[in-house]
Tab-separated table of C-alpha atoms in Angstrom:
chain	number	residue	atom	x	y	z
O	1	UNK	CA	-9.938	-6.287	10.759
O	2	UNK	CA	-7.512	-4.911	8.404
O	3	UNK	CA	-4.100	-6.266	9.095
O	4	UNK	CA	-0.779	-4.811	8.210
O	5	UNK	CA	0.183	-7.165	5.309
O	6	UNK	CA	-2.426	-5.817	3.118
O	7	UNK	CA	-1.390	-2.621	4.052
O	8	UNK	CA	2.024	-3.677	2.971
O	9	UNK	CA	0.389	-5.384	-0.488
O	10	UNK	CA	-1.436	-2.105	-1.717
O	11	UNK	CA	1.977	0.068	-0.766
O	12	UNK	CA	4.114	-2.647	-3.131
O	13	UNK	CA	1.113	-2.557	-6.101
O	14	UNK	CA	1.406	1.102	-5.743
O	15	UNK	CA	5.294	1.448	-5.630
O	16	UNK	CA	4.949	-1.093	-8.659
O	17	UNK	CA	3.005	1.559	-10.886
O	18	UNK	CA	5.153	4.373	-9.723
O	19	UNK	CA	8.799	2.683	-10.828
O	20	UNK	CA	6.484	1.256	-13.946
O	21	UNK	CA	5.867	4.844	-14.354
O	22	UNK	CA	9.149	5.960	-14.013
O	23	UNK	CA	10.594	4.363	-16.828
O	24	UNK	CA	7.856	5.634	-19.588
O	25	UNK	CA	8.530	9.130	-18.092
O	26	UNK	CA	12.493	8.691	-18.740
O	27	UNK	CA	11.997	7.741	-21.784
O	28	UNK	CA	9.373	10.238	-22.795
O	29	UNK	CA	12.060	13.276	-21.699
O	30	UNK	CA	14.341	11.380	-24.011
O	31	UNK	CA	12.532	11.465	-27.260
O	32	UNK	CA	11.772	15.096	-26.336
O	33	UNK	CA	15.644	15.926	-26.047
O	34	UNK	CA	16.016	13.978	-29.078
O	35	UNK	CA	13.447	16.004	-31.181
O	36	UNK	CA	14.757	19.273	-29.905
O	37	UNK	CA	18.552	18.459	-31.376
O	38	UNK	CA	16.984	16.944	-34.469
O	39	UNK	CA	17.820	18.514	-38.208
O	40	UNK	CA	14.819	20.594	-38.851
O	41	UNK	CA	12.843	19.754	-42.067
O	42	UNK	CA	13.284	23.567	-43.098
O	43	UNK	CA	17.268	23.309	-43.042
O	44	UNK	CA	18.815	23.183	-46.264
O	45	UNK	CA	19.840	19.656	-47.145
O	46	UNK	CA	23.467	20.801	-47.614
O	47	UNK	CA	23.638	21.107	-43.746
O	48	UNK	CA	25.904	18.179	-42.167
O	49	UNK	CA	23.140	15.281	-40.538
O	50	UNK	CA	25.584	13.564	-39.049
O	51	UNK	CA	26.459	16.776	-36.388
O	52	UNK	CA	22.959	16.661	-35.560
O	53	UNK	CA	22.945	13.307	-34.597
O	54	UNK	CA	25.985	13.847	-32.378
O	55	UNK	CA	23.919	16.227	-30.404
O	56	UNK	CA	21.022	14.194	-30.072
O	57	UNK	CA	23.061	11.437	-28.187
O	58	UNK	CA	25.448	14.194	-26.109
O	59	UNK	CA	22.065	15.523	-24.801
O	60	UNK	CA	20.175	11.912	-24.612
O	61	UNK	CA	23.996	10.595	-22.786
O	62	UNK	CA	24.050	13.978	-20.604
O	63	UNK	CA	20.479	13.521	-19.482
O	64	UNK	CA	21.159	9.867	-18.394
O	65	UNK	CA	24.309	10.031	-16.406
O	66	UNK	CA	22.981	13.249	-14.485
O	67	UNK	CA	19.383	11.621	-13.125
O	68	UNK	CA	20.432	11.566	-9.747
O	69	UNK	CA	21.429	15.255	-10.110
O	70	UNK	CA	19.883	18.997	-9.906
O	71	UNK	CA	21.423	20.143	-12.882
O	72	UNK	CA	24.810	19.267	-15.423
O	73	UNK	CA	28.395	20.095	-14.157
O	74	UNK	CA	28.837	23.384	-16.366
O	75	UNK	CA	32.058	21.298	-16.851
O	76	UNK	CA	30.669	19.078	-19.319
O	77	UNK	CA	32.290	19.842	-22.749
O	78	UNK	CA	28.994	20.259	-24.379
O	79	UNK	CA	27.398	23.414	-26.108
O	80	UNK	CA	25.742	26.112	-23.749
O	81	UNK	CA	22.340	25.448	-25.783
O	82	UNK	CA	22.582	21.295	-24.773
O	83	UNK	CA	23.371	22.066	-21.310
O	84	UNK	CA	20.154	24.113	-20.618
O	85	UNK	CA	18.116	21.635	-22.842
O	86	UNK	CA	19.575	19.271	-20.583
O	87	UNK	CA	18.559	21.014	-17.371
O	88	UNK	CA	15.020	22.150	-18.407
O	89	UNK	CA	14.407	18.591	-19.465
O	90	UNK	CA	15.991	16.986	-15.710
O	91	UNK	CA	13.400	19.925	-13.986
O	92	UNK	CA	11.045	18.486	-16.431
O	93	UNK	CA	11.678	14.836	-15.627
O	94	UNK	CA	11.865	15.864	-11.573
O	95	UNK	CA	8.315	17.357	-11.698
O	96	UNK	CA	6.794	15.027	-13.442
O	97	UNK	CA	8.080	12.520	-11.024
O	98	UNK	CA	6.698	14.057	-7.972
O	99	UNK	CA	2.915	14.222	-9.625
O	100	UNK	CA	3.177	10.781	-10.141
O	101	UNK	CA	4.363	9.713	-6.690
O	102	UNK	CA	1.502	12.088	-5.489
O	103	UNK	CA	-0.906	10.577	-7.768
O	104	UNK	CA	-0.044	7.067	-7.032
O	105	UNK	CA	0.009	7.723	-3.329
O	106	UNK	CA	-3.553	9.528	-2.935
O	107	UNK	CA	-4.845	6.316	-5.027
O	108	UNK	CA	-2.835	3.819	-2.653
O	109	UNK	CA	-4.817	5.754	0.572
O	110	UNK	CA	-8.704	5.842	-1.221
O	111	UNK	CA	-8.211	2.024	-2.490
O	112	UNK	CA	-7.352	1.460	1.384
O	113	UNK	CA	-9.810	2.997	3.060
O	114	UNK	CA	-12.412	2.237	0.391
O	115	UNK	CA	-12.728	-1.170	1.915
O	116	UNK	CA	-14.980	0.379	4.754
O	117	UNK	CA	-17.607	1.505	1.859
O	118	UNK	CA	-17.693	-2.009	0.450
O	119	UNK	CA	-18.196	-3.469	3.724
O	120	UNK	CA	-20.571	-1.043	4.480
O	121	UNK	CA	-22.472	-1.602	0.927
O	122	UNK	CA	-22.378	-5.485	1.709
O	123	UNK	CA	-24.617	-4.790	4.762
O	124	UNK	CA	-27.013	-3.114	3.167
O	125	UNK	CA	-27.563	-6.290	0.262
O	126	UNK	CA	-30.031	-7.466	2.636
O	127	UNK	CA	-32.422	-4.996	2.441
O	128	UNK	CA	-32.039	-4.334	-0.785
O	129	UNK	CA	-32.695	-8.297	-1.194
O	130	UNK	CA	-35.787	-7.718	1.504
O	131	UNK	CA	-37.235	-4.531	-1.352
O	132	UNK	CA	-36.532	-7.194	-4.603
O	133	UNK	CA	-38.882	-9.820	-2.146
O	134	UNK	CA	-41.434	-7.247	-1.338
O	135	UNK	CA	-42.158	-6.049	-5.243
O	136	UNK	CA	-42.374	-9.840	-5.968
O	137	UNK	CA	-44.947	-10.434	-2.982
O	138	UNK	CA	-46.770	-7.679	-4.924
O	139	UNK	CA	-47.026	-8.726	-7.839
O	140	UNK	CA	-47.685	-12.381	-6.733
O	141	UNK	CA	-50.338	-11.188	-5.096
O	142	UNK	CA	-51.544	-8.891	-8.029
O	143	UNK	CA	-51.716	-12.368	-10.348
O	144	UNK	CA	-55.206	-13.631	-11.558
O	145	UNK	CA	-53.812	-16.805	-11.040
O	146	UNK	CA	-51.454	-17.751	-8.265
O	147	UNK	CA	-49.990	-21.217	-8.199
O	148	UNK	CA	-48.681	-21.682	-5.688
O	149	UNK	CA	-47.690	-19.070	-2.608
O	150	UNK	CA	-44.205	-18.573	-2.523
O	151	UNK	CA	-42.503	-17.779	0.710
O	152	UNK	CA	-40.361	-14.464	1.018
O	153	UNK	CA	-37.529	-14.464	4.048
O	154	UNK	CA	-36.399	-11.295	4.011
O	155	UNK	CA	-39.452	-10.176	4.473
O	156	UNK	CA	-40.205	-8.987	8.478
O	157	UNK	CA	-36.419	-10.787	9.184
O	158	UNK	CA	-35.301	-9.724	12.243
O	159	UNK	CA	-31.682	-8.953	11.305
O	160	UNK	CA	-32.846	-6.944	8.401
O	161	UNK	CA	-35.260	-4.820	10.580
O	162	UNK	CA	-31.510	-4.211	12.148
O	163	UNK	CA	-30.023	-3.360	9.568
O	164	UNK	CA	-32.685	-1.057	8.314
O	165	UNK	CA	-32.144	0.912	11.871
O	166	UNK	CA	-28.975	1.477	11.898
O	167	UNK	CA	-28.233	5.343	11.431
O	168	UNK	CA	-24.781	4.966	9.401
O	169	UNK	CA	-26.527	2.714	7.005
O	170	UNK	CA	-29.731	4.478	7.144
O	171	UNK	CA	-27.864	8.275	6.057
O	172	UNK	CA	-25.434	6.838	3.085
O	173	UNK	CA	-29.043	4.905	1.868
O	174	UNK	CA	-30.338	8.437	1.819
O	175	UNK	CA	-27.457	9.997	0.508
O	176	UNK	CA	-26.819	7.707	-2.376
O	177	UNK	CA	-23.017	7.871	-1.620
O	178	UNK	CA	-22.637	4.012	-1.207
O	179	UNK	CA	-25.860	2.030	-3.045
O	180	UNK	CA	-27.121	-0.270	-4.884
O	181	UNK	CA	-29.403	2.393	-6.781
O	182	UNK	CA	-27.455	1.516	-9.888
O	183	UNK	CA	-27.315	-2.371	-9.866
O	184	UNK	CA	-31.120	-3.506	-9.123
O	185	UNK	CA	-30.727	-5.501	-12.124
O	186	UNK	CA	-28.252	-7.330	-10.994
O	187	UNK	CA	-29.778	-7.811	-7.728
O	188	UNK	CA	-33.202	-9.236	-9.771
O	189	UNK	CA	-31.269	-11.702	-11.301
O	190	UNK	CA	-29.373	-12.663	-8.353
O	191	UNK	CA	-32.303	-13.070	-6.012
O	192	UNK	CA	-33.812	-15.422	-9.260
O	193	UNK	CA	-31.237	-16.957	-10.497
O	194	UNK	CA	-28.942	-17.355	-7.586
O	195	UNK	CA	-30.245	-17.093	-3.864
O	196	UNK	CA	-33.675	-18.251	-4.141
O	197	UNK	CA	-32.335	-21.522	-5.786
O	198	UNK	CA	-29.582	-21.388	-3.585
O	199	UNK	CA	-28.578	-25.035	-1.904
O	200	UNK	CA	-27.601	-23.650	0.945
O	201	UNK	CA	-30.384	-21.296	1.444
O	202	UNK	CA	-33.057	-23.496	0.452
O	203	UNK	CA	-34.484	-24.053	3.608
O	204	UNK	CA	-35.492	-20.682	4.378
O	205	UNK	CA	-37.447	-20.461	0.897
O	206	UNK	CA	-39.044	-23.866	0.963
O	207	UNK	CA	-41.645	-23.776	3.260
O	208	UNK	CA	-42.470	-27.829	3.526
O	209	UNK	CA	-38.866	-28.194	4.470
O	210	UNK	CA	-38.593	-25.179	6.462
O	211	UNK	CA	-36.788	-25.448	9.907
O	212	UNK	CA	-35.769	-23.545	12.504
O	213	UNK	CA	-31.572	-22.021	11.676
O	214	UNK	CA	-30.123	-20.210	14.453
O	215	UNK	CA	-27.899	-17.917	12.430
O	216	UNK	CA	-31.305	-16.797	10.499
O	217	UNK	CA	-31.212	-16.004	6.799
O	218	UNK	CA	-29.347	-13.113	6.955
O	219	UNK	CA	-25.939	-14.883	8.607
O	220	UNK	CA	-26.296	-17.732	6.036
O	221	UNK	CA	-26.204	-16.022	3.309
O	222	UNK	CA	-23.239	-13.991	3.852
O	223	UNK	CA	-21.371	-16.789	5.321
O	224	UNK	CA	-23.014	-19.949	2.807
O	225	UNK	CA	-23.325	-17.975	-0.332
O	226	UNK	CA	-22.401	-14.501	-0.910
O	227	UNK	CA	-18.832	-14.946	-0.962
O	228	UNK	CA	-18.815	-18.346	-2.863
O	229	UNK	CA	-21.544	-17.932	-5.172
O	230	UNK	CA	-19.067	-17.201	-8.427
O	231	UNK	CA	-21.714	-15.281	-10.356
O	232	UNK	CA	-21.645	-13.171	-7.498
O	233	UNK	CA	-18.280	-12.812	-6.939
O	234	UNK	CA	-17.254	-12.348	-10.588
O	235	UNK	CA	-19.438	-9.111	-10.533
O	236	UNK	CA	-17.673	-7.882	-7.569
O	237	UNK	CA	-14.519	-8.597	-9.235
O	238	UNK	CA	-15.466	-6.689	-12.458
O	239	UNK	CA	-16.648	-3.657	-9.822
O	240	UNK	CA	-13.645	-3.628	-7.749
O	241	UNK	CA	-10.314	-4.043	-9.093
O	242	UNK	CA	-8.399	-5.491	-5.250
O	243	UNK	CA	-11.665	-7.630	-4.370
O	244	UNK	CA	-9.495	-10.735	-4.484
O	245	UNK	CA	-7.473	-9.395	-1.941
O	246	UNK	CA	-9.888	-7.076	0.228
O	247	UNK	CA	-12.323	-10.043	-0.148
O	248	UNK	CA	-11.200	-12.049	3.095
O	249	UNK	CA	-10.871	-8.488	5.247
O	250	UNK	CA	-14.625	-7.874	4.023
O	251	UNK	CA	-15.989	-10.999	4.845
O	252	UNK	CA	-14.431	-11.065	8.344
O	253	UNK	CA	-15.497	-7.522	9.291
O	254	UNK	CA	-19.637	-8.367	7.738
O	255	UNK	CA	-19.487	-11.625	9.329
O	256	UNK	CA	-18.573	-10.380	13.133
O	257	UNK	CA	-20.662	-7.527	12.615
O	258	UNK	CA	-23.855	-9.919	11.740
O	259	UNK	CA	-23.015	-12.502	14.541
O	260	UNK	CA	-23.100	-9.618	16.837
O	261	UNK	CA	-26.275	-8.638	16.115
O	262	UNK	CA	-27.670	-12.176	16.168
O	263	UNK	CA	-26.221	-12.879	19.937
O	264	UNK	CA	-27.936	-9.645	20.818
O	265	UNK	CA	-25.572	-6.958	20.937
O	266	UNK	CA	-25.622	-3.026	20.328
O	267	UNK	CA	-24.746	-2.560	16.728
O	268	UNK	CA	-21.283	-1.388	16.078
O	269	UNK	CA	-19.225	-1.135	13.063
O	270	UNK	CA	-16.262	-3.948	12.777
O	271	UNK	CA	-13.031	-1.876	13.037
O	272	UNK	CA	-11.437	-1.398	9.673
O	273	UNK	CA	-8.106	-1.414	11.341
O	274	UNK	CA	-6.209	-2.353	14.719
O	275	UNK	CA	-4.677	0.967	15.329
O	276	UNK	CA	-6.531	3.379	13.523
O	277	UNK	CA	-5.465	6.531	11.591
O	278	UNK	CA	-1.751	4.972	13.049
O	279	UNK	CA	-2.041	2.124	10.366
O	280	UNK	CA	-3.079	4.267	7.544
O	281	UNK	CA	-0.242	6.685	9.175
O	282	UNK	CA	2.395	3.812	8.192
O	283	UNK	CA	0.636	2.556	5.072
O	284	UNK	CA	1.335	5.991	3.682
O	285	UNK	CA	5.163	6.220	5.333
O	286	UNK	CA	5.843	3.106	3.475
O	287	UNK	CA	5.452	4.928	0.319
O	288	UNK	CA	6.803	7.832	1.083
O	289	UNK	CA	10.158	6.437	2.074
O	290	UNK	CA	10.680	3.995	-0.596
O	291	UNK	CA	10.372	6.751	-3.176
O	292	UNK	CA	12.311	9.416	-0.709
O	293	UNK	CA	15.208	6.579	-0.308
O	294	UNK	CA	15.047	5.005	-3.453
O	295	UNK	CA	18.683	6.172	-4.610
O	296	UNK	CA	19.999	4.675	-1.385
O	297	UNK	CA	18.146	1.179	-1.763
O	298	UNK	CA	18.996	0.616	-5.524
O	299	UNK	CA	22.249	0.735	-4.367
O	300	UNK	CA	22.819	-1.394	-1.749
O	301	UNK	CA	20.619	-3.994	-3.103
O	302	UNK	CA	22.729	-4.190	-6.130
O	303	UNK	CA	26.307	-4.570	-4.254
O	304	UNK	CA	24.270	-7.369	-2.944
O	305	UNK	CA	22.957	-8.921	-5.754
O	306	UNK	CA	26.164	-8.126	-7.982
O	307	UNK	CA	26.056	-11.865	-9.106
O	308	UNK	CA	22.742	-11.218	-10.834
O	309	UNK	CA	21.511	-9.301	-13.473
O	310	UNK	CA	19.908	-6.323	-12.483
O	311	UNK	CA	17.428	-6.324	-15.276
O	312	UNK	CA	16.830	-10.653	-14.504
O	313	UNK	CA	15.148	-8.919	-10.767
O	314	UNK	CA	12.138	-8.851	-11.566
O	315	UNK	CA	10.893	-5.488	-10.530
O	316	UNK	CA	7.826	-7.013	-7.872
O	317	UNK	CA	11.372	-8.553	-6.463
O	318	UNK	CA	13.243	-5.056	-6.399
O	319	UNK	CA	10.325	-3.174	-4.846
O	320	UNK	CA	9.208	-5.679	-2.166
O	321	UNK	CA	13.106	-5.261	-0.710
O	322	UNK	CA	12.896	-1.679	-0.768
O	323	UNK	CA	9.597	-2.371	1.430
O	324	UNK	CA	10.726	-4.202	3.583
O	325	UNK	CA	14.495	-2.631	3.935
O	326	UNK	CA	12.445	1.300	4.951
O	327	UNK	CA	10.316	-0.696	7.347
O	328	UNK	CA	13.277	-2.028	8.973
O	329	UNK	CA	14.661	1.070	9.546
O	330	UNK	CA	12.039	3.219	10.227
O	331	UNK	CA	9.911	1.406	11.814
O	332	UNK	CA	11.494	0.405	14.917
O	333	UNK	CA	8.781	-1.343	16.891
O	334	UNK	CA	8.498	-3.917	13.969
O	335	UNK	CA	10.864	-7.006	14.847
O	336	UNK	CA	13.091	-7.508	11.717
O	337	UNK	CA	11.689	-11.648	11.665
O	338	UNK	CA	8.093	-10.113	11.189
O	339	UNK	CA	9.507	-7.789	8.292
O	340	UNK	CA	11.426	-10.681	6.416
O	341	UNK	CA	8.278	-12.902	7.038
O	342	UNK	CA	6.065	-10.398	5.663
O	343	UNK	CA	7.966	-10.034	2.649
O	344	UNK	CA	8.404	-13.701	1.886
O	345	UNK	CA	4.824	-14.039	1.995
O	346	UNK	CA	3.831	-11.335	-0.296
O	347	UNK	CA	6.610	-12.692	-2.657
O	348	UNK	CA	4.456	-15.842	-2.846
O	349	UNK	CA	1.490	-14.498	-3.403
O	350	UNK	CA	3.071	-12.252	-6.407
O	351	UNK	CA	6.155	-12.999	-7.640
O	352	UNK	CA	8.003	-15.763	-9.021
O	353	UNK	CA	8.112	-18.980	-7.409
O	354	UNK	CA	11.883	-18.541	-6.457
O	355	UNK	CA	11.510	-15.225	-5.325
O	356	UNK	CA	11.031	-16.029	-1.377
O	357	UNK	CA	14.414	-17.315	-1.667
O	358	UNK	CA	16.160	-14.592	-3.420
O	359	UNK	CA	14.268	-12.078	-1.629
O	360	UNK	CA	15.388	-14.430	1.904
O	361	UNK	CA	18.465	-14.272	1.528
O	362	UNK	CA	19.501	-10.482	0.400
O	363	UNK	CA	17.555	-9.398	3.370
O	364	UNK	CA	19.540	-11.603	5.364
O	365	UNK	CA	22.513	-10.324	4.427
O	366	UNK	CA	21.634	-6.589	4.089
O	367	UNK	CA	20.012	-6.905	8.027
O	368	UNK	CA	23.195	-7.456	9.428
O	369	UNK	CA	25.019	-4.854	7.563
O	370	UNK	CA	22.542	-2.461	8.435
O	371	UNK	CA	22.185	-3.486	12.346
O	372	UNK	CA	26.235	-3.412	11.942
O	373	UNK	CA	26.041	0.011	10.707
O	374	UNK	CA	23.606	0.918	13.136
O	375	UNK	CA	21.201	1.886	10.847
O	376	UNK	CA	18.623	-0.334	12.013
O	377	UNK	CA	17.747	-0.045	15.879
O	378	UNK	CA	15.116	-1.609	17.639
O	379	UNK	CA	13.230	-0.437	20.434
O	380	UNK	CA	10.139	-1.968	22.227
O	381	UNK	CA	8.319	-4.322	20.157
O	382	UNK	CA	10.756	-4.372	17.449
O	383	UNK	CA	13.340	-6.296	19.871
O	384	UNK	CA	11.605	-9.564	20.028
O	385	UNK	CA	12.897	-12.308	18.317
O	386	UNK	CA	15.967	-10.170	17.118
O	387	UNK	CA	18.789	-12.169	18.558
């Protein structure tokens, strides 16, 4: 099942390419301020350089102090020409902001619920394993000379003759959405090089040492191989570019949905989330906010961390606060201890090894002020373990 903290992972990896993105854009809309003010290569080289360079860094100084800003005080004691440069270029730099966010956010949502298509092409490895065994029975059995009979598991196993009924995975086989139509090679040298030699699988292929396995084949190799087999595993990788993280979420959802089948039950799809579209609902909220609110949280998080140097936060730092800072306030049936937990953990997993401190401690501090201020209130949920 797809918990919340990889929701909140994909929402900081996103955030993290926005803000990345950010600062090429602002510096992009600077060299294009700066080449607009520029001495132009058909001026006569009497004219005065140095005036042109003056304008250059009015416009490039104008354009960084007003950011925050629709448009430059007409007060400014510039030239009418550097004001509207100034103002095109701060529409400019606005617009090009929001595509981004937009971008970055419709990526966040089909990496998350891509994970359903790559635990629904997992399923169908099986049969596609059970079609590699029957075209080798084949051509065994094609062979002047046979050697020796090998034995072929997937072949008539039950939990593939599941598998093959199910409807879902029966309509995106026909529909070549999510398949393996593209990778057969892959699965040829797999089934050679990988599962039939496979320790853990070796029982089902040797048929002197055969013996009975309750799981069957199919259960094994998903929970004995697939997922530790690093030949395996480092293709996935190369195919998917969160498979380190999705991996465990996978694994869970093929696994229960396998062991279901083997005690005998209906076949149904392992939820991809606890609440449904709510989750995905918050995922995107999470987002949203940090990049609606951003002004807000650069600025209290620097009066608390005025003892630092801004640019010594390492930006994974900066944006995991902001996450978890919008969840505390706008999420009020989250407890504030599951927030600051959250956070600490993703901070190990990718930042710095002293980041669960620093990130610890400002939320510490900034909690209070907020719950002081009353802009964080808890209702429901979000009251336990809040004293």
């Amino acid at each position: 099942m797809l918990n919340r903290r990889i929701l909140r992972v994909k929402a900081m990896q996103a955030l993290y390419g926005y803000f990345t993105a950010v600062e090429s854009v602002k510096e992009i809309k600077r060299e294009e301020l700066r080449r607009q003010h520029a001495l132009s290569s058909a001026e006569d080289d009497s004219v005065d350089n140095t005036s042109f360079e003056a304008r250059k860094k009015q416009a490039v100084h104008l354009f960084n102090q007003n950011l925050l800003v629709a448009q430059v005080s007409t007060e400014e004691n510039a030239e009418q020409d550097i004001l509207d440069s100034v103002n095109d270029t701060l529409l400019s730099y606005r617009n090009a902001l929001d595509k981004e966010a937009a971008a970055r956010k419709n990526e966040m949502m089909r990496e998350a619920r891509s994970i359903r298509d790559h635990y629904l092409k997992l399923l169908m490895l099986p049969i596609e394993i059970e079609q590699r065994e029957r075209r080798e029975c084949e051509k065994e059995s094609k062979a002047y000379l046979i050697k020796s009979k090998k034995h072929y598991p997937f072949i008539d196993d039950a939990m593939v003759k599941q598998l093959k009924k199910v409807e879902t995975i029966a309509k995106e086989i026909a529909g070549g959405k999510i398949s393996w139509a593209n990778e057969l090679n892959e699965i040829k040298s797999w089934y050679r090089k990988q599962i039939r030699p496979s320790e853990a699988l070796a029982p089902f292929f040797d048929t002197k040492k055969e013996k009975e396995n309750e799981n069957g084949i199919v259960l094994e190799f998903f929970k004995r191989e697939l997922f530790k087999n690093e030949t395996i595993v480092s293709y996935l990788e190369s195919q998917h570019l969160h498979w380190n993280e999705n991996q465990p979420i996978i694994k869970s959802m093929v696994l229960k949905t396998i062991k279901a089948l083997r005690d005998g039950e209906e076949f149904e799809f392992a939820e991809l989330t606890k609440n449904g579209e709510e989750d995905f609902i918050f995922l995107e909220r999470l987002f949203t906010d940090v990049v609606k609110e951003n002004d807000f949280l650069e600025q209290i998080i620097q009066e608390r961390t005025k003892n630092w140097d801004i640019n010594r936060i390492t930006l994974t730092d900066r944006v995991i606060l902001k996450l978890a800072l919008v969840e505390m306030i706008n999420s009020p049936s989250i407890p504030i201890k599951v927030t600051i937990n959250e956070a600490i953990e993703i901070s190990k997993l990718y930042s710095t090894p002293k980041s669960k401190q620093f990130i610890n401690g400002v939320l510490d501090v900034l909690t209070n002020e907020l719950i002081s201020q009353e802009k964080i209130r808890k209702s429901g949920r979000g009251l336990i373990d809040n004293k």
